[in-house]
Coordinates of C-alpha atoms in Angstrom, one line a residue:
Chain A
M1 CA -12.8 30.0 18.4
T2 CA -10.3 29.1 15.7
K3 CA -11.7 26.9 13.0
P4 CA -10.0 23.6 12.4
L5 CA -7.5 23.4 9.6
I6 CA -8.6 20.7 7.1
L7 CA -6.3 19.3 4.5
V8 CA -8.2 17.9 1.5
T9 CA -6.7 15.5 -1.0
N10 CA -7.9 12.6 -3.3
D11 CA -6.7 10.2 -5.8
D12 CA -8.9 11.0 -8.8
G13 CA -7.1 14.3 -9.3
I14 CA -7.8 17.9 -8.4
T15 CA -10.4 18.4 -11.1
S16 CA -12.6 15.5 -10.3
K17 CA -16.2 15.9 -9.1
G18 CA -15.7 14.1 -5.9
I19 CA -13.1 16.4 -4.5
R20 CA -15.2 19.5 -5.3
K21 CA -18.1 18.0 -3.3
L22 CA -15.8 17.2 -0.4
V23 CA -14.4 20.7 -0.4
D24 CA -17.9 22.1 -0.3
V25 CA -18.7 20.1 2.8
M26 CA -15.4 20.9 4.5
K27 CA -15.8 24.7 4.0
N28 CA -18.8 24.4 6.4
I29 CA -16.6 23.0 9.1
G30 CA -13.1 24.6 8.9
D31 CA -10.4 26.3 7.0
V32 CA -9.6 24.3 3.9
V33 CA -6.3 23.7 2.1
V34 CA -6.3 21.5 -1.0
V35 CA -3.2 19.6 -2.1
A36 CA -4.2 17.1 -4.7
P37 CA -2.7 15.2 -7.7
N38 CA -2.7 16.8 -11.1
S39 CA -3.7 13.5 -12.7
P40 CA -5.8 10.4 -11.8
Q41 CA -4.0 8.2 -9.3
S42 CA -6.5 5.4 -8.9
G43 CA -5.0 2.1 -7.8
K44 CA -1.7 3.7 -6.8
G45 CA -1.8 2.2 -3.3
H46 CA 0.6 3.7 -0.9
A47 CA 3.0 4.7 -3.7
I48 CA 5.4 7.6 -3.1
T49 CA 7.7 9.3 -5.6
I50 CA 11.3 8.2 -5.2
G51 CA 14.1 9.0 -7.7
E52 CA 12.0 11.6 -9.6
P53 CA 11.4 15.2 -8.8
L54 CA 7.9 16.5 -7.7
R55 CA 6.2 19.5 -9.2
L56 CA 3.8 21.7 -7.1
Y57 CA 1.7 24.6 -8.5
A58 CA -0.9 26.8 -7.0
T59 CA -4.3 26.5 -8.7
D60 CA -7.5 28.5 -8.9
I61 CA -10.2 25.8 -9.3
F62 CA -12.1 26.3 -6.0
D63 CA -13.4 29.5 -4.5
E64 CA -11.4 31.4 -1.9
I65 CA -9.2 28.6 -0.6
D66 CA -5.5 27.7 -0.7
E67 CA -5.1 25.0 -3.3
Y68 CA -2.2 23.3 -5.0
E69 CA -1.8 20.6 -7.6
C70 CA 1.0 18.1 -7.3
S71 CA 2.6 15.8 -9.9
G72 CA 2.9 13.0 -7.3
T73 CA 0.8 10.4 -5.6
P74 CA -1.8 11.0 -2.9
A75 CA 0.7 10.1 -0.2
D76 CA 3.2 12.6 -1.7
C77 CA 0.5 15.3 -1.5
V78 CA 0.0 14.7 2.2
K79 CA 3.8 14.7 2.8
L80 CA 4.3 17.9 0.8
A81 CA 1.4 19.6 2.6
K82 CA 2.5 18.5 6.1
H83 CA 6.2 19.2 5.8
Y84 CA 6.3 22.1 3.3
I85 CA 3.1 24.0 2.6
L86 CA 1.7 23.7 6.2
K87 CA 4.9 23.3 8.1
D88 CA 4.0 26.2 10.4
R89 CA 0.5 25.0 11.2
K90 CA -0.3 21.3 11.5
P91 CA -3.7 20.4 10.0
D92 CA -6.3 19.2 12.5
L93 CA -7.7 16.8 10.0
V94 CA -6.8 15.1 6.7
V95 CA -9.8 14.1 4.5
S96 CA -9.3 12.3 1.2
G97 CA -11.9 11.7 -1.6
I98 CA -14.7 11.6 -2.3
N99 CA -13.4 8.7 -4.3
H100 CA -15.3 7.7 -7.4
G101 CA -15.6 4.0 -6.5
S102 CA -15.6 1.7 -3.5
N103 CA -12.6 1.2 -1.3
S104 CA -14.1 -1.4 1.0
S105 CA -12.5 -4.6 2.0
I106 CA -9.2 -5.6 0.3
S107 CA -9.5 -2.6 -2.0
I108 CA -8.1 -0.5 0.8
L109 CA -4.7 -1.8 -0.1
Y110 CA -4.8 -0.6 -3.7
S111 CA -6.5 2.7 -2.8
G112 CA -4.7 6.0 -3.3
T113 CA -7.6 7.6 -1.4
M114 CA -6.9 5.6 1.7
S115 CA -3.1 5.8 1.4
A116 CA -3.5 9.6 1.8
A117 CA -5.6 9.1 4.9
I118 CA -3.2 6.5 6.3
E119 CA -0.3 8.9 5.6
G120 CA -2.2 11.4 7.7
A121 CA -2.5 8.9 10.5
I122 CA 1.2 8.1 10.3
E123 CA 1.8 11.8 10.8
G124 CA -0.4 11.8 13.9
I125 CA -3.2 13.7 12.2
P126 CA -6.8 12.5 12.4
A127 CA -7.7 11.3 9.0
I128 CA -10.7 10.0 7.0
G129 CA -11.0 8.6 3.5
F130 CA -14.4 8.9 1.9
S131 CA -15.4 6.7 -1.1
L132 CA -18.7 6.4 -3.0
C133 CA -19.5 3.0 -4.5
D134 CA -20.0 4.5 -8.0
F135 CA -16.9 4.9 -10.2
K136 CA -18.6 7.0 -12.8
E137 CA -17.0 10.4 -13.6
D138 CA -20.4 12.1 -13.1
A139 CA -21.5 10.0 -10.1
E140 CA -24.2 11.5 -7.9
F141 CA -22.7 12.5 -4.6
D142 CA -25.3 14.7 -3.0
H143 CA -27.1 12.0 -1.0
A144 CA -23.7 11.3 0.7
L145 CA -22.9 14.9 1.8
P146 CA -24.9 15.2 5.0
Y147 CA -23.4 11.9 6.2
I148 CA -19.9 13.1 5.4
E149 CA -20.5 16.3 7.4
R150 CA -21.8 14.3 10.3
I151 CA -19.0 11.8 10.4
T152 CA -16.4 14.6 10.1
R153 CA -17.9 16.7 12.9
E154 CA -18.2 13.6 15.2
S155 CA -14.6 12.7 14.4
L156 CA -13.4 16.2 15.3
S157 CA -15.4 16.3 18.5
H158 CA -14.5 12.7 19.8
G159 CA -11.0 12.6 18.3
I160 CA -10.1 9.6 16.1
P161 CA -7.9 7.1 18.0
K162 CA -4.2 7.7 17.5
G163 CA -2.7 5.8 14.5
V164 CA -6.1 5.2 13.0
A165 CA -7.6 6.4 9.7
L166 CA -11.3 5.9 9.0
N167 CA -12.2 4.1 5.8
V168 CA -15.7 5.4 5.0
N169 CA -17.6 3.9 2.1
I170 CA -21.0 5.1 1.0
P171 CA -23.6 3.3 -1.1
A172 CA -24.3 4.7 -4.6
I173 CA -27.6 6.4 -4.9
N174 CA -30.5 4.1 -5.3
Q175 CA -34.3 3.8 -4.8
E176 CA -34.0 3.5 -1.0
P177 CA -32.6 6.1 1.4
I178 CA -29.4 5.2 3.2
K179 CA -30.3 3.2 6.4
G180 CA -27.6 4.5 8.6
I181 CA -23.9 4.2 9.5
V182 CA -22.2 1.0 10.7
V183 CA -18.7 0.8 12.3
C184 CA -17.3 -2.6 11.3
R185 CA -14.3 -4.6 10.1
Q186 CA -12.7 -5.0 6.7
A187 CA -14.3 -8.0 4.9
N188 CA -12.0 -10.8 4.0
A189 CA -12.1 -10.8 0.2
K190 CA -10.0 -10.6 -2.9
W191 CA -10.1 -9.7 -6.5
Q192 CA -10.0 -12.7 -8.9
E193 CA -8.3 -11.2 -11.9
T194 CA -8.8 -12.0 -15.5
F195 CA -6.5 -10.8 -18.2
D196 CA -8.0 -9.9 -21.6
Y197 CA -5.3 -10.4 -24.3
R198 CA -5.4 -8.2 -27.3
V199 CA -3.0 -7.3 -30.2
D200 CA -2.2 -3.6 -30.9
P201 CA -2.1 -2.2 -34.4
N202 CA 1.6 -2.8 -34.5
G203 CA 1.2 -6.5 -33.9
R204 CA 2.3 -6.5 -30.2
G205 CA 0.3 -8.2 -27.5
Y206 CA -1.0 -6.5 -24.5
F207 CA -3.4 -7.2 -21.6
W208 CA -6.3 -5.5 -19.9
M209 CA -6.6 -6.5 -16.3
A210 CA -10.2 -7.0 -15.0
G211 CA -11.5 -8.8 -12.0
D212 CA -14.3 -10.2 -10.1
F213 CA -14.7 -9.5 -6.4
I214 CA -14.8 -12.6 -4.2
N215 CA -16.1 -12.1 -0.6
F216 CA -15.0 -14.9 1.7
D217 CA -17.1 -13.3 4.4
S218 CA -20.4 -13.2 2.5
E219 CA -22.2 -15.1 5.3
K220 CA -21.1 -12.6 8.0
G221 CA -22.9 -9.4 9.1
D222 CA -20.1 -7.5 10.7
T223 CA -18.1 -6.4 7.6
D224 CA -18.0 -3.3 5.4
V225 CA -19.2 -5.3 2.4
W226 CA -22.2 -6.5 4.2
A227 CA -23.0 -2.9 5.3
L228 CA -22.8 -1.6 1.8
D229 CA -24.8 -4.4 0.3
N230 CA -27.5 -3.6 2.8
N231 CA -27.5 0.1 2.0
Y232 CA -25.6 1.3 5.1
I233 CA -22.5 3.5 5.1
S234 CA -19.5 1.5 6.5
I235 CA -16.7 2.9 8.6
V236 CA -13.7 0.7 9.2
P237 CA -11.1 2.2 11.6
S238 CA -7.8 1.2 9.8
Q239 CA -4.3 1.1 11.0
F240 CA -0.8 0.7 9.6
D241 CA 0.8 -1.8 11.9
L242 CA 0.7 -4.9 9.6
T243 CA 2.2 -7.2 12.3
E244 CA 0.2 -10.4 12.7
Y245 CA 1.0 -11.0 16.4
E246 CA -0.3 -14.6 16.7
A247 CA 2.0 -15.5 13.8
V248 CA 4.9 -13.9 15.7
R249 CA 4.4 -16.3 18.5
E250 CA 4.0 -19.2 16.1
L251 CA 7.2 -18.5 14.1
Q252 CA 9.2 -18.0 17.3
S253 CA 8.8 -21.8 17.8
W254 CA 10.5 -22.5 14.4
N255 CA 14.1 -23.6 14.2
L256 CA 15.5 -20.4 12.7
Chain B
M1 CA 8.9 -36.0 -5.0
T2 CA 7.7 -33.0 -7.0
K3 CA 9.8 -29.9 -6.3
P4 CA 7.9 -26.9 -5.1
L5 CA 7.0 -24.3 -7.7
I6 CA 8.4 -20.9 -6.6
L7 CA 7.4 -17.6 -8.2
V8 CA 10.1 -15.0 -7.9
T9 CA 9.5 -11.3 -8.4
N10 CA 10.9 -8.0 -7.1
D11 CA 10.5 -4.2 -7.3
D12 CA 14.0 -3.2 -8.5
G13 CA 13.3 -4.7 -11.9
I14 CA 14.3 -8.0 -13.6
T15 CA 17.8 -7.0 -14.3
S16 CA 18.8 -6.0 -10.8
K17 CA 21.5 -7.8 -8.8
G18 CA 19.1 -8.7 -5.9
I19 CA 16.7 -10.8 -8.0
R20 CA 19.6 -12.7 -9.6
K21 CA 20.8 -13.7 -6.2
L22 CA 17.4 -14.7 -5.1
V23 CA 16.9 -16.9 -8.2
D24 CA 20.2 -18.6 -7.5
V25 CA 19.0 -19.6 -4.0
M26 CA 15.6 -20.6 -5.1
K27 CA 17.0 -22.9 -7.8
N28 CA 18.4 -25.0 -5.0
I29 CA 15.0 -25.5 -3.6
G30 CA 12.4 -25.8 -6.3
D31 CA 11.2 -25.1 -9.8
V32 CA 11.5 -21.4 -10.4
V33 CA 9.4 -19.0 -12.5
V34 CA 10.3 -15.3 -12.7
V35 CA 7.8 -12.6 -13.4
A36 CA 9.3 -9.2 -12.6
P37 CA 8.9 -5.6 -13.6
N38 CA 10.8 -4.3 -16.6
S39 CA 11.7 -1.1 -14.8
P40 CA 12.5 -0.1 -11.2
Q41 CA 9.3 0.1 -9.1
S42 CA 10.7 1.2 -5.7
G43 CA 8.3 3.0 -3.5
K44 CA 5.3 1.9 -5.6
G45 CA 3.6 0.5 -2.5
H46 CA 0.6 -1.7 -3.4
A47 CA 0.0 0.0 -6.7
I48 CA -1.8 -1.9 -9.5
T49 CA -2.3 -0.9 -13.1
I50 CA -5.8 0.3 -13.8
G51 CA -6.9 2.0 -16.9
E52 CA -3.7 1.2 -18.8
P53 CA -2.8 -2.0 -20.7
L54 CA 0.0 -4.3 -19.4
R55 CA 2.8 -5.7 -21.5
L56 CA 4.4 -9.1 -20.8
Y57 CA 7.4 -10.6 -22.6
A58 CA 9.5 -13.7 -22.2
T59 CA 13.1 -12.9 -21.4
D60 CA 16.4 -14.8 -21.4
I61 CA 18.3 -13.3 -18.5
F62 CA 18.6 -16.3 -16.2
D63 CA 19.7 -19.9 -17.0
E64 CA 17.1 -22.5 -17.8
I65 CA 14.1 -21.1 -16.1
D66 CA 10.8 -19.6 -17.3
E67 CA 11.1 -15.9 -17.0
Y68 CA 9.0 -12.9 -18.0
E69 CA 9.2 -9.1 -17.8
C70 CA 6.1 -7.1 -17.2
S71 CA 5.4 -3.4 -17.7
G72 CA 3.4 -3.2 -14.5
T73 CA 4.0 -3.1 -10.8
P74 CA 5.1 -5.9 -8.5
A75 CA 1.5 -6.6 -7.5
D76 CA 0.6 -6.8 -11.2
C77 CA 3.4 -9.3 -11.7
V78 CA 1.9 -11.6 -9.1
K79 CA -1.6 -11.3 -10.5
L80 CA -0.4 -12.0 -14.0
A81 CA 1.6 -15.0 -12.8
K82 CA -1.2 -16.5 -10.7
H83 CA -4.1 -15.9 -13.1
Y84 CA -2.5 -16.1 -16.5
I85 CA 1.0 -17.6 -16.7
L86 CA 0.6 -20.2 -13.9
K87 CA -3.2 -20.6 -14.1
D88 CA -2.8 -24.4 -14.4
R89 CA -0.4 -24.9 -11.5
K90 CA -0.6 -22.7 -8.4
P91 CA 2.8 -21.7 -7.0
D92 CA 3.8 -23.2 -3.7
L93 CA 5.6 -20.1 -2.7
V94 CA 6.0 -16.4 -3.8
V95 CA 9.3 -14.8 -3.0
S96 CA 10.1 -11.1 -3.7
G97 CA 13.4 -9.4 -3.7
I98 CA 16.1 -9.4 -2.7
N99 CA 15.4 -5.7 -2.4
H100 CA 18.2 -3.2 -2.5
G101 CA 17.3 -1.3 0.7
S102 CA 15.5 -1.9 3.9
N103 CA 11.7 -2.5 4.1
S104 CA 11.5 -2.6 7.9
S105 CA 9.0 -0.8 10.0
I106 CA 6.7 1.7 8.3
S107 CA 8.6 1.3 5.0
I108 CA 6.6 -1.9 4.4
L109 CA 3.7 0.4 3.4
Y110 CA 5.7 2.0 0.6
S111 CA 7.4 -1.2 -0.5
G112 CA 6.8 -2.7 -3.9
T113 CA 8.8 -5.8 -2.7
M114 CA 6.4 -6.4 0.2
S115 CA 3.3 -5.6 -1.9
A116 CA 4.2 -8.5 -4.1
A117 CA 4.5 -10.8 -1.1
I118 CA 1.3 -9.6 0.4
E119 CA -0.4 -10.1 -3.0
G120 CA 0.7 -13.7 -2.7
A121 CA -0.8 -14.0 0.7
I122 CA -4.1 -12.5 -0.5
E123 CA -4.0 -15.3 -3.2
G124 CA -3.6 -17.9 -0.4
I125 CA 0.0 -18.6 -1.4
P126 CA 2.8 -18.6 1.2
A127 CA 4.9 -15.6 0.6
I128 CA 8.2 -14.0 1.7
G129 CA 9.7 -10.6 0.9
F130 CA 13.5 -10.4 1.4
S131 CA 15.2 -7.0 1.7
L132 CA 18.9 -6.1 2.3
C133 CA 19.6 -2.9 4.3
D134 CA 21.8 -1.6 1.5
F135 CA 20.3 0.3 -1.4
K136 CA 23.4 0.4 -3.5
E137 CA 23.1 -1.1 -7.0
D138 CA 26.1 -3.3 -6.5
A139 CA 25.3 -4.2 -2.9
E140 CA 26.9 -7.3 -1.4
F141 CA 24.3 -10.0 -1.0
D142 CA 26.3 -13.2 -0.5
H143 CA 26.4 -13.1 3.4
A144 CA 22.5 -13.1 3.2
L145 CA 22.1 -16.1 1.0
P146 CA 22.4 -19.0 3.5
Y147 CA 19.9 -17.3 5.7
I148 CA 17.5 -16.8 2.9
E149 CA 17.8 -20.5 2.0
R150 CA 17.2 -21.5 5.6
I151 CA 14.2 -19.2 6.1
T152 CA 12.6 -20.4 2.8
R153 CA 13.1 -24.1 3.6
E154 CA 11.7 -23.6 7.2
S155 CA 8.7 -21.8 5.7
L156 CA 8.0 -24.6 3.2
S157 CA 8.3 -27.2 5.9
H158 CA 6.2 -25.5 8.6
G159 CA 3.8 -23.7 6.3
I160 CA 3.4 -19.9 6.7
P161 CA 0.1 -19.1 8.6
K162 CA -2.8 -18.3 6.2
G163 CA -3.1 -14.7 5.2
V164 CA 0.4 -13.9 6.3
A165 CA 3.5 -12.8 4.3
L166 CA 6.9 -12.7 6.0
N167 CA 8.8 -9.4 5.9
V168 CA 12.4 -10.4 6.1
N169 CA 15.1 -7.7 6.4
I170 CA 18.8 -8.5 6.5
P171 CA 21.6 -6.3 7.8
A172 CA 24.1 -4.9 5.2
I173 CA 27.5 -6.6 5.3
N174 CA 29.7 -5.3 8.1
Q175 CA 32.7 -6.3 10.3
E176 CA 30.7 -8.7 12.5
P177 CA 28.9 -11.8 11.3
I178 CA 25.1 -11.8 11.5
K179 CA 24.0 -12.8 15.1
G180 CA 20.9 -14.7 14.1
I181 CA 17.3 -14.4 13.2
V182 CA 14.6 -12.6 15.3
V183 CA 10.9 -12.9 14.7
C184 CA 9.4 -9.7 15.9
R185 CA 6.9 -6.9 15.3
Q186 CA 7.0 -3.9 13.0
A187 CA 8.5 -0.9 14.8
N188 CA 6.3 2.2 15.2
A189 CA 8.2 4.8 13.2
K190 CA 7.8 7.2 10.4
W191 CA 9.7 9.1 7.8
Q192 CA 10.1 12.8 8.5
E193 CA 10.3 14.3 5.0
T194 CA 12.2 17.3 3.8
F195 CA 11.7 18.8 0.5
D196 CA 14.7 20.3 -1.4
Y197 CA 13.4 23.0 -3.7
R198 CA 15.4 23.6 -6.9
V199 CA 14.8 25.4 -10.2
D200 CA 15.2 23.6 -13.5
P201 CA 17.0 25.0 -16.6
N202 CA 13.7 26.3 -17.9
G203 CA 13.0 28.3 -14.7
R204 CA 10.4 26.0 -13.3
G205 CA 10.6 24.9 -9.6
Y206 CA 10.7 21.3 -8.5
F207 CA 11.3 19.3 -5.3
W208 CA 13.3 16.4 -4.3
M209 CA 11.8 14.5 -1.4
A210 CA 14.2 13.2 1.2
G211 CA 13.6 12.0 4.7
D212 CA 14.9 11.1 8.1
F213 CA 13.8 8.0 9.8
I214 CA 12.2 8.6 13.2
N215 CA 11.8 5.5 15.4
F216 CA 9.2 6.0 18.2
D217 CA 10.1 2.5 19.5
S218 CA 13.8 3.2 19.9
E219 CA 13.8 2.1 23.6
K220 CA 12.1 -1.2 22.8
G221 CA 13.8 -4.6 22.0
D222 CA 11.0 -6.4 20.3
T223 CA 11.0 -4.6 16.9
D224 CA 12.5 -5.2 13.5
V225 CA 14.5 -2.0 13.7
W226 CA 16.0 -3.1 17.0
A227 CA 16.9 -6.4 15.5
L228 CA 18.6 -4.9 12.4
D229 CA 20.4 -2.3 14.5
N230 CA 21.8 -5.1 16.6
N231 CA 22.9 -7.1 13.5
Y232 CA 20.1 -9.7 13.6
I233 CA 17.9 -10.6 10.6
S234 CA 14.3 -9.6 11.3
I235 CA 11.2 -11.4 10.3
V236 CA 7.8 -9.7 10.8
P237 CA 4.8 -11.9 9.9
S238 CA 2.6 -9.3 8.1
Q239 CA -1.1 -9.3 7.2
F240 CA -3.6 -7.4 5.1
D241 CA -6.5 -6.9 7.5
L242 CA -6.0 -3.2 8.4
T243 CA -9.0 -3.2 10.8
E244 CA -8.1 -1.7 14.2
Y245 CA -10.5 -3.8 16.3
E246 CA -10.3 -1.7 19.5
A247 CA -11.2 1.4 17.6
V248 CA -14.2 -0.4 16.1
R249 CA -15.6 -0.9 19.6
E250 CA -14.7 2.7 20.5
L251 CA -16.4 4.2 17.5
Q252 CA -19.5 2.1 18.0
S253 CA -20.2 4.3 21.1
W254 CA -20.2 7.5 19.0
N255 CA -23.5 9.1 18.0
L256 CA -23.3 8.3 14.3

């Protein structure tokens, strides 16, 4: 039987620890091709490169797989992989990550990791973004790997619904073992930003953006944030039709 | 009566023609504050600036309004405006645009214009993104302005549903007058990319990304693309909960 073709990308860049761990898992499951950014792309959301050229080079970071680094965003990597590098063989799965840091709740919108997975879904390819709730460069990933393998194999065997990418978040390692996996919804939350004003050595002002996470759903047990807070892995099936259908009906009664 | 406070931003940059036209309209309606990128940010999606400082300077481009240019993305501009510049008076409305180019259908995901509007919605502020289906720098906007004023006034009087940003797209000027305004859903479509490989003067390869728009809903009359193709203005109420609820139920039956 032909092994599935798995496209691996991320947003922390091709040399990050998280993508190495993800490649290790995916090599157990299928034929792996890596196309990943040549620099960190955290917070790039669903950015694509317009008006500037893209660079793409073969690399030799991993063992015995086809691998490329790209000057663009995670979404660019998926587009280049699908329409250029792999134009003769459509991938069976796109996986993105393992991100250093959570992409639960509203963070999905800012996430380069999930934009790559959603780009896969737009292309009609089953897609999963994996994120670990630990942003440290040397974060510990090993407790997550058996779960990532299981979720990936289940996804390949059941098939992910059309137009859906899975947003998988995994608790950072802690005293307790992970309790299990919960399929749930995106918590309604936001980042409350603060801006730290400083003056550079040339006398010009600048700001560092920082933020506190505010969970409007903190009382509710059916969200990704609840799952992670309670030491479960969360899976949110996520889609790219942003239409709010109830509001369509409401606005149709306006005098426009 | 106090005039509404309107925050104006865009993704083509503070010096573009589209934002000047939008400011002109908004001055008829309320008190205007502009916080916009200091450089073009097309295709930046919902990117935010992490790990790099932000710059913010007062400018003097428009007449008699508070105005600032920012080194960051459209989403950064809304965050800085809400949590720093306007921290003592919450805006009554965020408007973004007028974008030079369509943001209908799947393009909403890649759109800096709409990311600013959605950022407004996340902050609980009514928000509208306006885009003209003409990407030229000197595009003709004047036929759109009465419609933009009407949509804005209706939005302020009815109130936009919570958590929703309006994605308004306007046909480019043509022989026929605009037929009206349609509230509709986001068409299911994608960009089919092509990559044009070239070699630079130093002998290194690079790619230009280009693409063809493929509309999977071309037979259907309830989408934004249909509206625009038929010379209507489209309004898609758009939200930021990406959860696909049917898929949640489906995946809960998996053996995870």
